[in-house]
PDB file of C-alpha atoms in Angstrom:
ATOM      1  CA  MET M 651       4.429-134.070-107.567  1.00 87.00           C
ATOM      2  CA  GLU M 652       2.179-131.587-105.756  1.00 88.00           C
ATOM      3  CA  THR M 653       5.153-129.310-105.000  1.00 92.00           C
ATOM      4  CA  ALA M 654       7.082-129.752-108.264  1.00 94.00           C
ATOM      5  CA  THR M 655       7.750-126.745-110.459  1.00 96.00           C
ATOM      6  CA  THR M 656       6.436-126.794-114.005  1.00 95.00           C
ATOM      7  CA  ALA M 657       9.958-127.485-115.275  1.00 97.00           C
ATOM      8  CA  GLU M 658      10.395-130.401-112.853  1.00 97.00           C
ATOM      9  CA  LEU M 659       7.011-131.818-113.795  1.00 96.00           C
ATOM     10  CA  ARG M 660       7.836-131.672-117.504  1.00 97.00           C
ATOM     11  CA  ASP M 661      11.267-133.199-116.920  1.00 96.00           C
ATOM     12  CA  GLN M 662       9.820-136.177-115.052  1.00 95.00           C
ATOM     13  CA  PHE M 663       6.710-136.988-117.094  1.00 97.00           C
ATOM     14  CA  LEU M 664       6.882-135.369-120.558  1.00 98.00           C
ATOM     15  CA  ALA M 665       8.737-136.892-123.520  1.00 97.00           C
ATOM     16  CA  GLY M 666       9.041-133.855-125.732  1.00 94.00           C
ATOM     17  CA  ASP M 667      11.713-134.614-128.338  1.00 95.00           C
ATOM     18  CA  LEU M 668      11.160-138.133-129.639  1.00 98.00           C
ATOM     19  CA  PHE M 669      11.061-137.291-133.349  1.00 98.00           C
ATOM     20  CA  SER M 670      14.239-136.052-135.043  1.00 98.00           C
ATOM     21  CA  THR M 671      15.027-136.520-138.734  1.00 98.00           C
ATOM     22  CA  GLY M 672      17.394-139.409-139.383  1.00 97.00           C
ATOM     23  CA  GLU M 673      17.359-140.617-135.772  1.00 98.00           C
ATOM     24  CA  VAL M 674      15.794-143.093-133.368  1.00 98.00           C
ATOM     25  CA  ASN M 675      15.173-141.564-129.946  1.00 98.00           C
ATOM     26  CA  GLY M 676      13.735-143.230-126.888  1.00 97.00           C
ATOM     27  CA  VAL M 677      12.747-142.765-123.271  1.00 97.00           C
ATOM     28  CA  TYR M 678      12.935-145.476-120.620  1.00 97.00           C
ATOM     29  CA  THR M 679      10.681-145.335-117.580  1.00 95.00           C
ATOM     30  CA  HIS M 680      10.891-147.561-114.527  1.00 94.00           C
ATOM     31  CA  ASP M 681       7.090-147.374-114.372  1.00 94.00           C
ATOM     32  CA  ASP M 682       6.374-150.890-115.659  1.00 96.00           C
ATOM     33  CA  ARG M 683       9.689-150.605-117.589  1.00 97.00           C
ATOM     34  CA  LEU M 684       8.139-149.151-120.710  1.00 98.00           C
ATOM     35  CA  VAL M 685      10.253-147.790-123.552  1.00 98.00           C
ATOM     36  CA  ILE M 686       8.674-145.181-125.818  1.00 98.00           C
ATOM     37  CA  GLY M 687      10.372-143.750-128.867  1.00 98.00           C
ATOM     38  CA  GLY M 688      10.266-142.179-132.282  1.00 98.00           C
ATOM     39  CA  ALA M 689      12.015-143.133-135.537  1.00 98.00           C
ATOM     40  CA  VAL M 690      12.208-140.728-138.498  1.00 98.00           C
ATOM     41  CA  PRO M 691      14.123-142.575-141.247  1.00 98.00           C
ATOM     42  CA  ASP M 692      14.294-139.802-143.890  1.00 95.00           C
ATOM     43  CA  SER M 693      16.513-141.244-146.659  1.00 93.00           C
ATOM     44  CA  GLU M 694      18.054-143.944-144.481  1.00 94.00           C
ATOM     45  CA  GLN M 695      16.944-147.200-142.892  1.00 97.00           C
ATOM     46  CA  LEU M 696      17.000-147.102-139.099  1.00 98.00           C
ATOM     47  CA  GLU M 697      17.382-150.134-136.876  1.00 98.00           C
ATOM     48  CA  LEU M 698      15.551-150.378-133.563  1.00 98.00           C
ATOM     49  CA  PRO M 699      18.450-149.879-131.122  1.00 98.00           C
ATOM     50  CA  ALA M 700      19.383-152.460-128.507  1.00 96.00           C
ATOM     51  CA  TRP M 701      20.327-149.723-126.018  1.00 95.00           C
ATOM     52  CA  ASP M 702      22.293-152.400-124.185  1.00 91.00           C
ATOM     53  CA  GLU M 703      23.414-149.979-121.467  1.00 91.00           C
ATOM     54  CA  VAL M 704      19.728-149.529-120.532  1.00 94.00           C
ATOM     55  CA  LEU M 705      18.047-152.826-121.400  1.00 96.00           C
ATOM     56  CA  GLY M 706      21.005-155.157-120.805  1.00 95.00           C
ATOM     57  CA  THR M 707      20.062-157.464-123.696  1.00 96.00           C
ATOM     58  CA  PRO M 708      21.694-158.212-127.089  1.00 96.00           C
ATOM     59  CA  THR M 709      18.729-156.772-129.023  1.00 97.00           C
ATOM     60  CA  HIS M 710      15.836-154.498-128.102  1.00 98.00           C
ATOM     61  CA  LEU M 711      13.269-157.275-128.385  1.00 98.00           C
ATOM     62  CA  THR M 712      15.266-160.107-126.817  1.00 98.00           C
ATOM     63  CA  GLY M 713      12.801-160.037-123.938  1.00 97.00           C
ATOM     64  CA  ARG M 714      10.294-157.437-125.130  1.00 98.00           C
ATOM     65  CA  GLU M 715       7.313-156.985-127.437  1.00 98.00           C
ATOM     66  CA  LEU M 716       6.660-153.886-129.544  1.00 98.00           C
ATOM     67  CA  GLY M 717       3.823-151.711-130.784  1.00 98.00           C
ATOM     68  CA  VAL M 718       4.374-149.314-133.713  1.00 98.00           C
ATOM     69  CA  VAL M 719       2.138-146.585-135.170  1.00 98.00           C
ATOM     70  CA  ASN M 720       3.081-144.467-138.181  1.00 98.00           C
ATOM     71  CA  VAL M 721       2.318-140.816-137.334  1.00 98.00           C
ATOM     72  CA  GLY M 722       3.821-139.514-140.590  1.00 98.00           C
ATOM     73  CA  GLN M 723       3.347-140.286-144.262  1.00 98.00           C
ATOM     74  CA  PRO M 724       3.453-143.841-145.709  1.00 98.00           C
ATOM     75  CA  GLY M 725       6.527-145.945-144.945  1.00 98.00           C
ATOM     76  CA  HIS M 726       7.378-149.494-144.047  1.00 98.00           C
ATOM     77  CA  VAL M 727       8.802-151.582-141.234  1.00 98.00           C
ATOM     78  CA  LEU M 728      10.995-154.629-141.793  1.00 98.00           C
ATOM     79  CA  VAL M 729      10.519-157.365-139.199  1.00 98.00           C
ATOM     80  CA  ASP M 730      13.107-160.123-139.604  1.00 98.00           C
ATOM     81  CA  GLY M 731      13.310-159.060-143.248  1.00 97.00           C
ATOM     82  CA  GLU M 732       9.546-159.147-143.896  1.00 98.00           C
ATOM     83  CA  LYS M 733       8.125-155.853-145.160  1.00 98.00           C
ATOM     84  CA  PHE M 734       5.034-154.261-143.611  1.00 98.00           C
ATOM     85  CA  GLU M 735       3.636-151.140-145.307  1.00 98.00           C
ATOM     86  CA  LEU M 736       2.137-148.610-142.895  1.00 98.00           C
ATOM     87  CA  ASP M 737       0.046-145.610-143.917  1.00 98.00           C
ATOM     88  CA  HIS M 738      -0.738-142.700-141.582  1.00 98.00           C
ATOM     89  CA  LEU M 739      -2.000-144.056-138.224  1.00 98.00           C
ATOM     90  CA  ASP M 740      -1.594-147.705-139.244  1.00 98.00           C
ATOM     91  CA  GLY M 741      -0.251-149.916-136.471  1.00 98.00           C
ATOM     92  CA  LEU M 742       1.961-152.974-136.175  1.00 98.00           C
ATOM     93  CA  TYR M 743       2.447-155.444-133.343  1.00 98.00           C
ATOM     94  CA  VAL M 744       5.868-157.142-133.214  1.00 98.00           C
ATOM     95  CA  GLY M 745       6.492-160.187-131.058  1.00 98.00           C
ATOM     96  CA  ARG M 746       9.406-160.902-128.756  1.00 98.00           C
ATOM     97  CA  GLY M 747      12.739-161.821-130.328  1.00 97.00           C
ATOM     98  CA  SER M 748      12.342-159.989-133.647  1.00 98.00           C
ATOM     99  CA  GLU M 749      14.715-157.613-135.430  1.00 98.00           C
ATOM    100  CA  VAL M 750      13.094-154.344-136.561  1.00 98.00           C
ATOM    101  CA  VAL M 751      14.115-151.754-139.194  1.00 98.00           C
ATOM    102  CA  PHE M 752      12.213-148.537-140.021  1.00 98.00           C
ATOM    103  CA  ALA M 753      12.108-147.003-143.522  1.00 98.00           C
ATOM    104  CA  GLY M 754      10.255-144.288-145.445  1.00 98.00           C
ATOM    105  CA  SER M 755      11.429-140.840-146.522  1.00 97.00           C
ATOM    106  CA  GLU M 756       8.355-139.080-145.083  1.00 98.00           C
ATOM    107  CA  ALA M 757       7.363-141.578-142.411  1.00 98.00           C
ATOM    108  CA  ALA M 758       7.584-141.030-138.654  1.00 98.00           C
ATOM    109  CA  PHE M 759       7.161-144.081-136.467  1.00 98.00           C
ATOM    110  CA  TYR M 760       6.100-144.002-132.830  1.00 98.00           C
ATOM    111  CA  PHE M 761       6.912-147.143-130.902  1.00 98.00           C
ATOM    112  CA  VAL M 762       6.450-148.546-127.430  1.00 98.00           C
ATOM    113  CA  SER M 763       8.002-151.719-126.030  1.00 98.00           C
ATOM    114  CA  ALA M 764       7.316-153.642-122.851  1.00 98.00           C
ATOM    115  CA  PRO M 765       8.772-156.724-121.150  1.00 97.00           C
ATOM    116  CA  ALA M 766       7.220-159.919-122.511  1.00 97.00           C
ATOM    117  CA  HIS M 767       7.126-163.400-121.021  1.00 96.00           C
ATOM    118  CA  ALA M 768       6.062-165.048-124.297  1.00 95.00           C
ATOM    119  CA  SER M 769       6.386-164.639-128.064  1.00 96.00           C
ATOM    120  CA  HIS M 770       3.415-163.865-130.289  1.00 97.00           C
ATOM    121  CA  PRO M 771       3.138-163.411-134.082  1.00 97.00           C
ATOM    122  CA  THR M 772       3.852-160.081-135.738  1.00 98.00           C
ATOM    123  CA  THR M 773       0.537-158.600-136.904  1.00 98.00           C
ATOM    124  CA  PRO M 774      -0.271-155.544-139.072  1.00 98.00           C
ATOM    125  CA  LEU M 775      -3.098-153.355-137.760  1.00 98.00           C
ATOM    126  CA  LYS M 776      -4.595-151.213-140.509  1.00 98.00           C
ATOM    127  CA  HIS M 777      -6.358-148.142-139.136  1.00 98.00           C
ATOM    128  CA  ALA M 778      -9.099-148.315-141.783  1.00 97.00           C
ATOM    129  CA  GLU M 779      -9.887-151.929-140.877  1.00 97.00           C
ATOM    130  CA  VAL M 780     -10.281-151.405-137.108  1.00 97.00           C
ATOM    131  CA  GLU M 781     -13.898-150.862-136.059  1.00 96.00           C
ATOM    132  CA  PRO M 782     -14.010-147.863-133.717  1.00 97.00           C
ATOM    133  CA  VAL M 783     -15.948-147.684-130.469  1.00 97.00           C
ATOM    134  CA  SER M 784     -17.934-144.447-130.174  1.00 97.00           C
ATOM    135  CA  LEU M 785     -17.655-142.742-126.791  1.00 96.00           C
ATOM    136  CA  GLY M 786     -18.895-139.519-125.197  1.00 95.00           C
ATOM    137  CA  THR M 787     -21.429-136.977-126.405  1.00 95.00           C
ATOM    138  CA  PRO M 788     -21.316-133.620-128.207  1.00 95.00           C
ATOM    139  CA  GLU M 789     -23.113-132.021-125.255  1.00 95.00           C
ATOM    140  CA  ALA M 790     -20.254-133.023-122.926  1.00 95.00           C
ATOM    141  CA  ALA M 791     -17.625-131.975-125.509  1.00 96.00           C
ATOM    142  CA  ASN M 792     -16.015-135.433-125.191  1.00 96.00           C
ATOM    143  CA  GLU M 793     -17.266-137.262-128.294  1.00 97.00           C
ATOM    144  CA  ARG M 794     -14.502-139.503-129.651  1.00 97.00           C
ATOM    145  CA  ASN M 795     -13.747-142.716-131.557  1.00 98.00           C
ATOM    146  CA  LEU M 796     -11.627-145.371-129.867  1.00 97.00           C
ATOM    147  CA  TYR M 797      -9.576-147.659-132.120  1.00 98.00           C
ATOM    148  CA  ARG M 798      -8.344-150.693-130.195  1.00 97.00           C
ATOM    149  CA  TYR M 799      -5.317-152.146-131.962  1.00 98.00           C
ATOM    150  CA  ALA M 800      -4.089-154.494-129.232  1.00 97.00           C
ATOM    151  CA  TRP M 801      -6.310-154.617-126.163  1.00 95.00           C
ATOM    152  CA  GLY M 802      -6.252-158.096-124.656  1.00 92.00           C
ATOM    153  CA  GLN M 803      -8.781-159.616-127.051  1.00 91.00           C
ATOM    154  CA  GLU M 804      -8.604-160.799-130.689  1.00 90.00           C
ATOM    155  CA  LEU M 805      -4.867-160.053-130.957  1.00 95.00           C
ATOM    156  CA  GLN M 806      -2.812-161.930-128.373  1.00 94.00           C
ATOM    157  CA  THR M 807       0.060-160.142-126.635  1.00 96.00           C
ATOM    158  CA  ALA M 808       2.020-160.834-123.476  1.00 96.00           C
ATOM    159  CA  ALA M 809       0.903-157.637-121.705  1.00 96.00           C
ATOM    160  CA  LEU M 810       1.239-154.701-124.120  1.00 98.00           C
ATOM    161  CA  GLN M 811      -1.874-152.800-125.146  1.00 97.00           C
ATOM    162  CA  PHE M 812      -2.074-149.872-127.543  1.00 98.00           C
ATOM    163  CA  GLY M 813      -4.460-148.068-129.831  1.00 98.00           C
ATOM    164  CA  LEU M 814      -5.685-144.702-131.033  1.00 98.00           C
ATOM    165  CA  THR M 815      -8.412-142.272-129.972  1.00 98.00           C
ATOM    166  CA  VAL M 816      -9.625-139.573-132.369  1.00 98.00           C
ATOM    167  CA  ILE M 817     -11.477-136.596-130.915  1.00 98.00           C
ATOM    168  CA  SER M 818     -14.581-135.653-132.907  1.00 97.00           C
ATOM    169  CA  GLU M 819     -14.949-132.252-134.527  1.00 95.00           C
ATOM    170  CA  GLY M 820     -16.203-129.749-131.970  1.00 95.00           C
ATOM    171  CA  SER M 821     -15.243-131.824-128.919  1.00 97.00           C
ATOM    172  CA  VAL M 822     -12.199-131.108-126.787  1.00 97.00           C
ATOM    173  CA  TRP M 823     -12.009-133.644-123.937  1.00 97.00           C
ATOM    174  CA  ASN M 824     -10.362-137.044-123.998  1.00 96.00           C
ATOM    175  CA  THR M 825     -10.950-139.753-121.373  1.00 92.00           C
ATOM    176  CA  PHE M 826     -13.329-137.670-119.301  1.00 91.00           C
ATOM    177  CA  PRO M 827     -14.376-138.385-116.602  1.00 91.00           C
ATOM    178  CA  PRO M 828     -10.908-139.803-115.891  1.00 95.00           C
ATOM    179  CA  HIS M 829      -9.834-143.062-114.292  1.00 95.00           C
ATOM    180  CA  LEU M 830      -6.880-144.792-112.684  1.00 95.00           C
ATOM    181  CA  HIS M 831      -4.998-147.953-113.678  1.00 94.00           C
ATOM    182  CA  ASP M 832      -3.697-149.262-110.353  1.00 94.00           C
ATOM    183  CA  ARG M 833      -2.006-152.215-112.042  1.00 95.00           C
ATOM    184  CA  ARG M 834      -0.508-150.574-115.126  1.00 95.00           C
ATOM    185  CA  THR M 835       1.275-147.559-116.543  1.00 97.00           C
ATOM    186  CA  GLU M 836      -0.216-145.709-119.526  1.00 97.00           C
ATOM    187  CA  VAL M 837       1.391-143.292-121.987  1.00 98.00           C
ATOM    188  CA  TYR M 838      -0.398-140.798-124.237  1.00 98.00           C
ATOM    189  CA  LEU M 839       1.262-139.524-127.415  1.00 98.00           C
ATOM    190  CA  TYR M 840      -0.672-136.574-128.836  1.00 98.00           C
ATOM    191  CA  VAL M 841      -0.734-136.397-132.642  1.00 98.00           C
ATOM    192  CA  ASP M 842      -2.288-134.532-135.575  1.00 98.00           C
ATOM    193  CA  LEU M 843      -2.388-131.177-133.756  1.00 98.00           C
ATOM    194  CA  ASP M 844      -1.952-127.987-135.740  1.00 97.00           C
ATOM    195  CA  GLU M 845       1.246-126.127-134.933  1.00 97.00           C
ATOM    196  CA  SER M 846      -0.595-123.472-132.932  1.00 97.00           C
ATOM    197  CA  ASP M 847      -2.772-125.906-130.944  1.00 98.00           C
ATOM    198  CA  ARG M 848      -2.050-127.496-127.568  1.00 98.00           C
ATOM    199  CA  VAL M 849      -3.548-130.100-125.246  1.00 98.00           C
ATOM    200  CA  PHE M 850      -3.839-129.339-121.545  1.00 98.00           C
ATOM    201  CA  HIS M 851      -3.086-132.768-120.093  1.00 98.00           C
ATOM    202  CA  LEU M 852      -4.298-133.430-116.540  1.00 97.00           C
ATOM    203  CA  MET M 853      -2.384-135.825-114.326  1.00 96.00           C
ATOM    204  CA  GLY M 854      -1.751-136.546-110.654  1.00 96.00           C
ATOM    205  CA  GLN M 855      -3.727-138.072-107.834  1.00 95.00           C
ATOM    206  CA  PRO M 856      -7.449-137.294-107.598  1.00 95.00           C
ATOM    207  CA  GLY M 857      -7.887-134.177-105.504  1.00 94.00           C
ATOM    208  CA  ALA M 858      -4.346-132.972-106.272  1.00 95.00           C
ATOM    209  CA  THR M 859      -4.107-132.754-110.046  1.00 96.00           C
ATOM    210  CA  ARG M 860      -1.533-130.851-112.082  1.00 96.00           C
ATOM    211  CA  HIS M 861      -1.357-130.178-115.807  1.00 97.00           C
ATOM    212  CA  LEU M 862       1.113-130.169-118.672  1.00 98.00           C
ATOM    213  CA  VAL M 863       0.765-128.111-121.846  1.00 98.00           C
ATOM    214  CA  VAL M 864       1.531-130.514-124.716  1.00 98.00           C
ATOM    215  CA  ARG M 865       2.126-129.937-128.427  1.00 98.00           C
ATOM    216  CA  ASP M 866       2.020-132.270-131.428  1.00 98.00           C
ATOM    217  CA  ARG M 867       4.045-135.508-131.112  1.00 98.00           C
ATOM    218  CA  GLN M 868       4.768-135.120-127.417  1.00 98.00           C
ATOM    219  CA  ALA M 869       4.061-137.916-124.939  1.00 98.00           C
ATOM    220  CA  VAL M 870       3.066-137.969-121.272  1.00 98.00           C
ATOM    221  CA  VAL M 871       3.837-140.887-118.936  1.00 97.00           C
ATOM    222  CA  SER M 872       1.033-141.614-116.469  1.00 96.00           C
ATOM    223  CA  PRO M 873       2.135-143.855-113.560  1.00 95.00           C
ATOM    224  CA  PRO M 874      -0.430-146.184-111.929  1.00 95.00           C
ATOM    225  CA  TRP M 875      -1.300-143.581-109.271  1.00 95.00           C
ATOM    226  CA  SER M 876      -2.067-140.837-111.806  1.00 97.00           C
ATOM    227  CA  ILE M 877      -5.205-139.943-113.692  1.00 97.00           C
ATOM    228  CA  HIS M 878      -4.823-139.168-117.406  1.00 96.00           C
ATOM    229  CA  SER M 879      -7.143-136.797-119.182  1.00 96.00           C
ATOM    230  CA  GLY M 880      -6.940-133.665-121.258  1.00 97.00           C
ATOM    231  CA  ALA M 881      -8.607-130.972-123.324  1.00 98.00           C
ATOM    232  CA  GLY M 882      -7.373-129.550-126.612  1.00 98.00           C
ATOM    233  CA  THR M 883      -7.559-126.130-128.236  1.00 98.00           C
ATOM    234  CA  GLY M 884      -8.217-127.718-131.636  1.00 96.00           C
ATOM    235  CA  SER M 885      -8.694-131.093-133.313  1.00 95.00           C
ATOM    236  CA  TYR M 886      -6.311-133.871-132.311  1.00 98.00           C
ATOM    237  CA  ALA M 887      -5.852-137.562-131.657  1.00 98.00           C
ATOM    238  CA  PHE M 888      -3.735-139.529-129.233  1.00 98.00           C
ATOM    239  CA  ILE M 889      -2.041-142.918-129.200  1.00 98.00           C
ATOM    240  CA  TRP M 890      -2.458-144.734-125.907  1.00 98.00           C
ATOM    241  CA  ALA M 891      -0.199-147.548-124.790  1.00 98.00           C
ATOM    242  CA  MET M 892       0.027-149.426-121.523  1.00 97.00           C
ATOM    243  CA  THR M 893       1.397-152.484-119.791  1.00 97.00           C
ATOM    244  CA  GLY M 894       1.407-153.925-116.293  1.00 95.00           C
ATOM    245  CA  GLU M 895       0.120-156.880-114.343  1.00 93.00           C
ATOM    246  CA  ASN M 896      -2.355-158.016-116.990  1.00 91.00           C
ATOM    247  CA  ASN M 897      -3.840-157.130-120.352  1.00 88.00           C
ATOM    248  CA  CYS M 898      -7.461-156.857-119.210  1.00 90.00           C
ATOM    249  CA  TYR M 899      -8.607-153.660-120.902  1.00 91.00           C
ATOM    250  CA  THR M 900     -11.387-152.959-118.383  1.00 92.00           C
ATOM    251  CA  ASP M 901      -9.107-153.264-115.318  1.00 94.00           C
ATOM    252  CA  LEU M 902      -9.471-149.654-114.195  1.00 96.00           C
ATOM    253  CA  THR M 903     -10.931-147.528-111.414  1.00 95.00           C
ATOM    254  CA  PRO M 904     -13.280-144.672-112.429  1.00 96.00           C
ATOM    255  CA  VAL M 905     -12.743-141.301-110.764  1.00 96.00           C
ATOM    256  CA  ALA M 906     -15.848-139.189-110.160  1.00 95.00           C
ATOM    257  CA  VAL M 907     -15.710-135.546-111.220  1.00 94.00           C
ATOM    258  CA  GLU M 908     -16.527-134.428-107.675  1.00 95.00           C
ATOM    259  CA  ASP M 909     -13.375-136.213-106.460  1.00 95.00           C
ATOM    260  CA  LEU M 910     -11.039-134.146-108.629  1.00 93.00           C
TER     261      LEU M 910
END
């Protein structure tokens, strides 16, 4: 990673084209075998693909669990025929073994799936009903609200965790100082950026960091050995998702600023 060109770095760690009208697109990573993807139904209903040539199972969720967040306008998700309405930034947890269909002419659904050893109930996660955790300070330019949708408590999952962090007006940094997750992979999807804004996403090993310039609705995969942090040129939010050896939210290793 230290010697990679910018193009090589983006090819290996940036998912830049997940959202295309009328399509479901996905990226598979061997880092904890996460699948991330985007579904933009437009006027059609879109099924969550099995991608049998990649997953080797009859359906996508034969042995997986799923997290969904609507990053577009209101739409709905059908889970085994049951309808779940999702407004902007609403989430949905879907348990192993379910069939999933996306719908909504102006909706855009981000999803992440992970291997699951057990089945748990499908649960809607309304953004307005999740109590945020306030982090950071204005003086450090890292004030933000953390919305924990599935984080190892309250909602039971096999190992998947996901949620949303909204950067406060006037702040730029997310997850700073950074940390490592030695036992899990984490993915950031940056959302609600203006067209002209970007996030400078830091990744890599402490002491040898690199950066990616990321626009709206692009995702960065952070392997267990990589920090994950960034600063934006304007207001933004990001959806974080991770899986690994456990679903203990506090299982992380802080990285001191002087070690970067």
